[in-house]
Coordinates of C-alpha atoms in Angstrom, one line a residue:
M420 CA 11.1 72.7 101.5
D421 CA 12.2 73.8 98.4
W422 CA 15.9 74.7 98.6
S423 CA 16.1 76.2 95.4
K424 CA 13.8 79.1 96.9
G425 CA 14.3 81.6 99.5
F426 CA 14.0 81.0 103.0
S427 CA 14.2 82.8 106.3
A428 CA 16.9 81.5 108.8
E429 CA 17.3 80.8 112.3
Y430 CA 19.8 78.5 114.3
E431 CA 19.9 76.4 117.2
F432 CA 22.8 75.4 119.5
V433 CA 22.9 72.3 121.4
I434 CA 24.8 70.2 123.7
V435 CA 24.9 66.6 122.4
N436 CA 24.8 63.5 125.0
K437 CA 28.0 61.7 123.7
D438 CA 26.7 58.1 124.7
S439 CA 23.2 58.6 122.9
W440 CA 24.3 60.8 120.4
E441 CA 20.9 62.7 121.0
D442 CA 20.5 66.7 121.6
E443 CA 20.7 67.2 125.5
R444 CA 20.1 70.8 125.9
Q445 CA 20.0 74.2 124.0
I446 CA 22.5 77.2 124.6
D447 CA 21.7 80.5 123.2
F448 CA 23.8 81.1 120.1
I449 CA 24.8 84.4 118.6
S450 CA 26.6 83.6 115.4
G451 CA 29.0 81.4 113.7
S452 CA 30.4 79.7 110.5
I453 CA 31.2 76.5 109.2
D454 CA 34.2 75.5 107.1
R455 CA 34.7 72.2 105.2
G456 CA 37.7 71.3 102.9
A457 CA 38.4 68.2 101.2
D458 CA 42.4 68.9 102.0
S459 CA 41.9 69.3 105.7
D460 CA 42.8 66.5 108.0
L461 CA 39.5 66.8 109.8
L462 CA 37.6 67.5 106.8
E463 CA 35.2 70.4 108.8
S464 CA 35.3 72.8 111.8
A465 CA 33.0 75.6 113.0
T466 CA 33.7 78.8 114.9
V467 CA 30.7 79.8 117.3
S468 CA 29.8 83.0 119.5
I469 CA 27.3 81.7 122.5
T470 CA 26.5 83.3 125.9
E471 CA 27.9 80.8 128.3
S472 CA 30.9 78.8 128.9
I473 CA 30.6 75.2 128.4
G474 CA 34.1 73.8 128.3
E475 CA 34.7 70.7 126.2
E476 CA 31.3 69.5 124.7
W477 CA 30.0 67.6 121.9
I478 CA 27.8 70.0 120.3
R479 CA 25.3 70.2 117.3
I480 CA 24.3 73.3 115.2
Y481 CA 20.7 73.5 113.5
L482 CA 19.4 75.6 110.6
L483 CA 15.7 76.4 111.5
A484 CA 14.3 77.4 107.9
H485 CA 11.0 78.9 107.2
Q486 CA 9.5 79.3 103.8
G487 CA 5.9 80.3 103.3
G488 CA 4.1 77.5 105.5
S489 CA 7.0 75.1 105.4
F490 CA 9.3 74.6 108.2
S491 CA 12.7 72.6 108.3
R492 CA 15.1 71.8 111.1
V493 CA 18.4 70.6 109.6
P494 CA 21.4 69.8 111.3
L495 CA 24.5 71.6 109.7
F496 CA 27.3 70.3 111.9
T497 CA 28.2 68.3 115.2
G498 CA 31.5 68.5 116.9
L499 CA 33.7 68.7 119.8
T500 CA 34.2 72.5 121.3
S501 CA 37.6 74.0 122.6
S502 CA 37.9 75.9 125.4
P503 CA 36.1 79.2 124.9
E504 CA 37.5 82.5 124.9
R505 CA 35.4 85.1 126.9
K506 CA 34.8 88.6 125.5
L507 CA 33.3 91.5 127.3
D508 CA 31.6 94.7 125.9
G509 CA 30.3 96.7 128.6
N510 CA 27.7 94.2 130.6
R511 CA 27.5 92.1 127.5
V512 CA 29.7 88.7 128.0
T513 CA 30.2 86.5 125.0
W514 CA 32.2 83.3 124.7
D515 CA 33.9 82.3 121.4
A516 CA 35.1 78.8 120.6
A517 CA 36.6 76.5 117.9
C518 CA 34.5 73.4 117.0
Y519 CA 36.6 70.5 115.6
S520 CA 34.8 67.8 113.7
V521 CA 34.0 64.1 114.9
L522 CA 37.2 63.0 113.4
K523 CA 39.2 64.7 116.3
P524 CA 39.2 61.8 118.6
A525 CA 40.6 59.9 116.1
S526 CA 43.6 62.2 115.3
D527 CA 44.3 62.3 119.2
V528 CA 45.0 58.6 119.3
L529 CA 48.4 57.3 118.4
L530 CA 48.7 53.7 117.1
E531 CA 50.7 51.0 118.7
R532 CA 54.1 50.9 117.3
G533 CA 54.5 47.8 114.7
F534 CA 50.7 48.6 113.7
Y535 CA 50.1 47.7 109.8
A536 CA 46.7 47.3 107.8
P537 CA 47.3 43.8 106.3
A538 CA 46.7 43.3 102.6
G539 CA 43.0 42.2 102.5
S540 CA 42.1 45.0 104.7
N541 CA 38.9 47.1 103.7
A542 CA 36.5 49.6 104.9
E543 CA 35.7 47.8 108.1
L544 CA 39.1 48.5 109.5
V545 CA 38.6 52.4 108.7
R546 CA 35.6 52.0 110.6
K547 CA 37.3 50.4 113.5
L548 CA 39.9 52.9 113.4
L549 CA 37.4 55.9 113.3
S550 CA 35.2 54.5 116.3
V551 CA 37.0 55.9 118.8
S552 CA 34.7 58.8 118.2
P553 CA 31.1 58.5 119.9
C554 CA 29.4 59.3 116.4
P555 CA 28.0 56.7 114.2
V556 CA 30.3 55.3 111.5
E557 CA 28.6 53.5 108.7
I558 CA 29.9 51.7 105.5
D559 CA 27.9 52.5 102.3
G560 CA 28.8 49.5 99.8
I561 CA 31.0 46.7 99.4
S562 CA 34.7 48.5 99.7
P563 CA 37.6 47.4 97.6
T564 CA 40.5 45.5 99.7
L565 CA 44.2 46.4 100.0
L566 CA 46.5 44.3 97.7
T567 CA 49.5 45.2 99.8
S568 CA 50.0 46.3 103.4
I569 CA 50.3 49.8 104.9
V570 CA 52.9 49.9 107.7
A571 CA 52.3 52.7 110.5
E572 CA 55.0 55.4 110.5
D573 CA 56.3 57.2 113.7
G574 CA 53.5 59.5 115.0
E575 CA 50.7 57.8 112.9
T576 CA 47.3 58.2 114.4
N577 CA 43.9 56.3 114.0
L578 CA 42.7 59.2 111.7
S579 CA 46.2 59.3 109.4
M580 CA 46.0 55.3 108.9
A581 CA 42.4 55.6 108.4
T582 CA 42.8 58.4 105.5
K583 CA 45.8 56.4 103.9
I584 CA 43.8 53.1 103.7
I585 CA 40.6 55.0 102.3
N586 CA 42.5 56.9 99.9
A587 CA 44.4 53.7 98.8
M588 CA 40.7 52.2 98.2
G589 CA 39.5 55.1 96.1
W590 CA 36.7 55.9 98.7
R591 CA 36.0 58.8 100.9
I592 CA 35.1 59.8 104.4
R593 CA 31.7 61.6 104.3
I594 CA 30.2 63.6 107.4
A595 CA 26.9 64.6 107.7
G596 CA 25.6 67.5 109.8
D597 CA 24.4 65.2 112.5
G598 CA 28.0 63.8 112.8
R599 CA 27.3 60.9 111.2
I600 CA 30.5 59.4 109.4
T601 CA 29.8 57.4 106.1
L602 CA 32.6 55.5 104.4
C603 CA 31.7 55.5 100.7
G604 CA 32.8 55.5 97.1
M605 CA 33.5 58.9 95.3
G606 CA 30.2 58.9 93.6
Q607 CA 29.7 60.6 90.3
E608 CA 25.9 61.2 90.6
S609 CA 25.0 64.8 91.0
L610 CA 23.0 65.6 94.1
A611 CA 21.7 69.2 93.1
A612 CA 21.4 71.2 89.6
F613 CA 22.2 74.8 89.4
G614 CA 21.2 76.8 86.3
N615 CA 19.0 79.4 84.5
N616 CA 16.2 76.6 84.4
N617 CA 16.5 75.4 87.9
D618 CA 15.3 78.5 90.1
D619 CA 18.7 79.7 90.0
S620 CA 20.3 79.6 93.5
I621 CA 24.0 80.7 92.5
E622 CA 24.7 84.3 92.7
L623 CA 26.4 85.0 89.2
D624 CA 29.5 86.6 90.4
I625 CA 31.5 83.6 89.8
T626 CA 35.5 83.0 89.6
D627 CA 36.4 80.7 86.9
T628 CA 40.2 79.7 87.1
Y629 CA 42.2 77.6 84.7
D630 CA 45.6 76.4 86.1
W631 CA 47.0 74.7 83.4
Y632 CA 50.5 75.1 84.3
S633 CA 50.6 73.0 87.7
C634 CA 48.8 69.9 85.5
P635 CA 51.1 67.1 84.6
N636 CA 50.5 65.0 81.4
V637 CA 52.7 62.1 82.6
Y638 CA 52.1 60.5 85.9
R639 CA 54.5 57.7 87.4
V640 CA 53.8 55.7 90.5
I641 CA 56.0 53.3 92.1
G642 CA 54.6 50.7 94.5
D643 CA 56.6 49.2 97.3
E644 CA 55.6 45.8 96.0
T645 CA 54.0 46.0 92.7
G646 CA 56.7 47.7 90.4
V647 CA 56.3 50.9 88.2
A648 CA 53.8 52.2 85.9
V649 CA 53.5 55.5 83.9
A650 CA 50.5 57.0 82.3
R651 CA 50.5 59.4 79.7
D652 CA 47.9 61.8 78.3
N653 CA 48.7 61.9 74.4
S654 CA 45.2 62.8 73.5
Q655 CA 44.6 65.0 70.5
D656 CA 41.4 66.0 72.4
S657 CA 43.0 67.0 75.8
M658 CA 44.3 70.7 75.9
L659 CA 46.5 69.3 78.5
S660 CA 48.1 66.5 76.5
T661 CA 51.9 66.1 75.5
V662 CA 50.4 66.6 71.8
N663 CA 48.8 70.1 72.3
R664 CA 51.2 71.3 74.7
G665 CA 54.3 70.1 73.0
R666 CA 56.2 69.3 76.1
E667 CA 55.9 66.6 79.2
I668 CA 55.1 67.6 82.6
W669 CA 55.8 64.8 84.8
K670 CA 54.4 64.0 88.3
E671 CA 55.5 61.0 90.5
E672 CA 53.7 59.4 93.5
T673 CA 56.0 56.7 95.5
G674 CA 54.8 54.1 98.2
V675 CA 51.8 53.4 96.2
V676 CA 49.2 50.9 98.1
L677 CA 46.6 49.3 95.5
S678 CA 43.1 48.2 96.2
S679 CA 41.9 44.8 94.6
G680 CA 39.9 46.9 92.2
E681 CA 43.0 48.3 90.5
T682 CA 46.2 47.4 88.5
L683 CA 49.1 49.7 89.0
I684 CA 48.8 51.2 85.6
E685 CA 44.9 51.9 86.3
Y686 CA 45.8 53.4 89.4
A687 CA 48.3 55.7 87.3
A688 CA 46.1 56.6 84.7
R689 CA 43.3 57.6 87.7
K690 CA 45.8 59.6 89.3
L691 CA 46.8 61.6 86.3
K692 CA 43.0 62.3 85.8
E693 CA 42.6 63.6 89.0
A694 CA 45.9 65.8 88.8
Q695 CA 44.5 67.3 85.7
S696 CA 41.2 68.1 87.0
P697 CA 42.1 71.1 89.0
S698 CA 42.7 72.9 85.6
R699 CA 39.1 74.0 85.9
K700 CA 37.9 75.7 89.5
L701 CA 35.1 77.8 90.4
N702 CA 34.2 80.0 93.4
Y703 CA 30.7 81.3 94.0
N704 CA 27.9 81.9 96.5
R705 CA 24.6 80.0 96.4
R706 CA 21.6 79.2 98.7
Y707 CA 22.2 76.4 101.1
Y708 CA 20.8 73.0 99.9
E709 CA 20.2 70.4 102.7
D710 CA 23.0 67.7 103.3
I711 CA 25.2 68.7 100.1
T712 CA 28.9 68.4 101.5
V713 CA 32.6 68.6 100.5
G714 CA 33.2 65.4 98.1
D715 CA 29.6 65.5 96.5
V716 CA 29.0 66.3 92.9
V717 CA 26.8 69.2 91.6
S718 CA 25.4 70.2 88.4
L719 CA 26.0 73.6 86.6
N720 CA 24.0 74.8 83.4
Y721 CA 24.7 78.2 82.2
P722 CA 25.5 77.9 78.5
V723 CA 25.7 81.6 78.0
H724 CA 28.8 81.4 80.4
E725 CA 30.2 78.5 79.4
L726 CA 29.5 76.7 82.9
V727 CA 28.1 73.3 82.1
G728 CA 28.7 70.0 83.4
E729 CA 29.5 67.9 86.7
Y730 CA 31.6 69.6 89.3
R731 CA 33.1 68.1 92.7
I732 CA 32.7 70.2 95.8
I733 CA 36.3 70.6 97.2
S734 CA 35.7 73.4 100.0
Q735 CA 32.6 75.0 101.6
S736 CA 32.0 77.5 104.0
I737 CA 28.4 78.4 105.5
E738 CA 27.8 81.7 107.3
L739 CA 25.4 81.2 110.1
G740 CA 23.5 84.4 109.1
T741 CA 20.7 85.8 107.0
G742 CA 19.8 83.1 104.5
C743 CA 22.6 80.5 105.5
R744 CA 24.8 81.8 102.5
T745 CA 27.0 79.0 101.4
T746 CA 30.5 79.8 99.5
E747 CA 31.6 77.1 97.5
E748 CA 34.8 75.9 95.3
V749 CA 34.3 73.4 92.8
M750 CA 36.2 71.3 90.5
K751 CA 35.5 70.3 86.9
I752 CA 35.0 66.6 86.5
E753 CA 36.4 65.6 82.8

């Protein structure tokens, strides 16, 4: 299947066996959408209309893509349904349901009082915290370890603690369409290239936003056990620097927990770079590409429009209709 070219789309909605994690039975599907966001606690969700009430079930949505003589059945989303809402239109009855991501069980479990992630913890502890969900949880690579401990706060859940640990390591939680969770590094390698020379997949109705005013050029971090560090952008080549803006814009982060791969000043420099990255965001619509999700990197090559480089996906919405149209927001990687 060549995802850079057009295809016709149908969809399949199935109940998933939580023990085997395999498809169990099919439900007639009417319509729906999938939303993914790096800032969302659960990372993704879906809304669907189906022809019967199924209660709380693990479900999976497939794209059935046809292209010439080629065919591909691709899992788009796996999650947990909520109680559906019944709608009546004459003799027609439909059920609308919100679907939570595979992280939902971990967000529903409170940690025991006194729980903490000790110094030396790595991705294996994150895997254990997320394993209250029936989906597979895998670790890709050798993760950094915590240099200091993280103590659970009141109301801390398995998911919120897992998120704190993974963020401290500079890693991420990635969810595949079949519901499989992978704990992995952020990654800088582009998974797809869009441009004038790549059977253009993007609709060139792009919103290009520069948000300079909210971006700091000085970043101070305070660690509970590791002191204070300050990173400054004083570069002549940076449009956000103290030199070129003629003023300092500060941001502070407290309670910093380090991983074994960074010093406090290296952490401050990384966070300053991340805080400056949102200075350029793009919003566009494109064709669906298999297995590209929030947190992944794509390349854009539109030199005439000054859109060239690597961009990280920060939000994504997939309309389960004609062509599986994908709306995306990306952030420039400097």
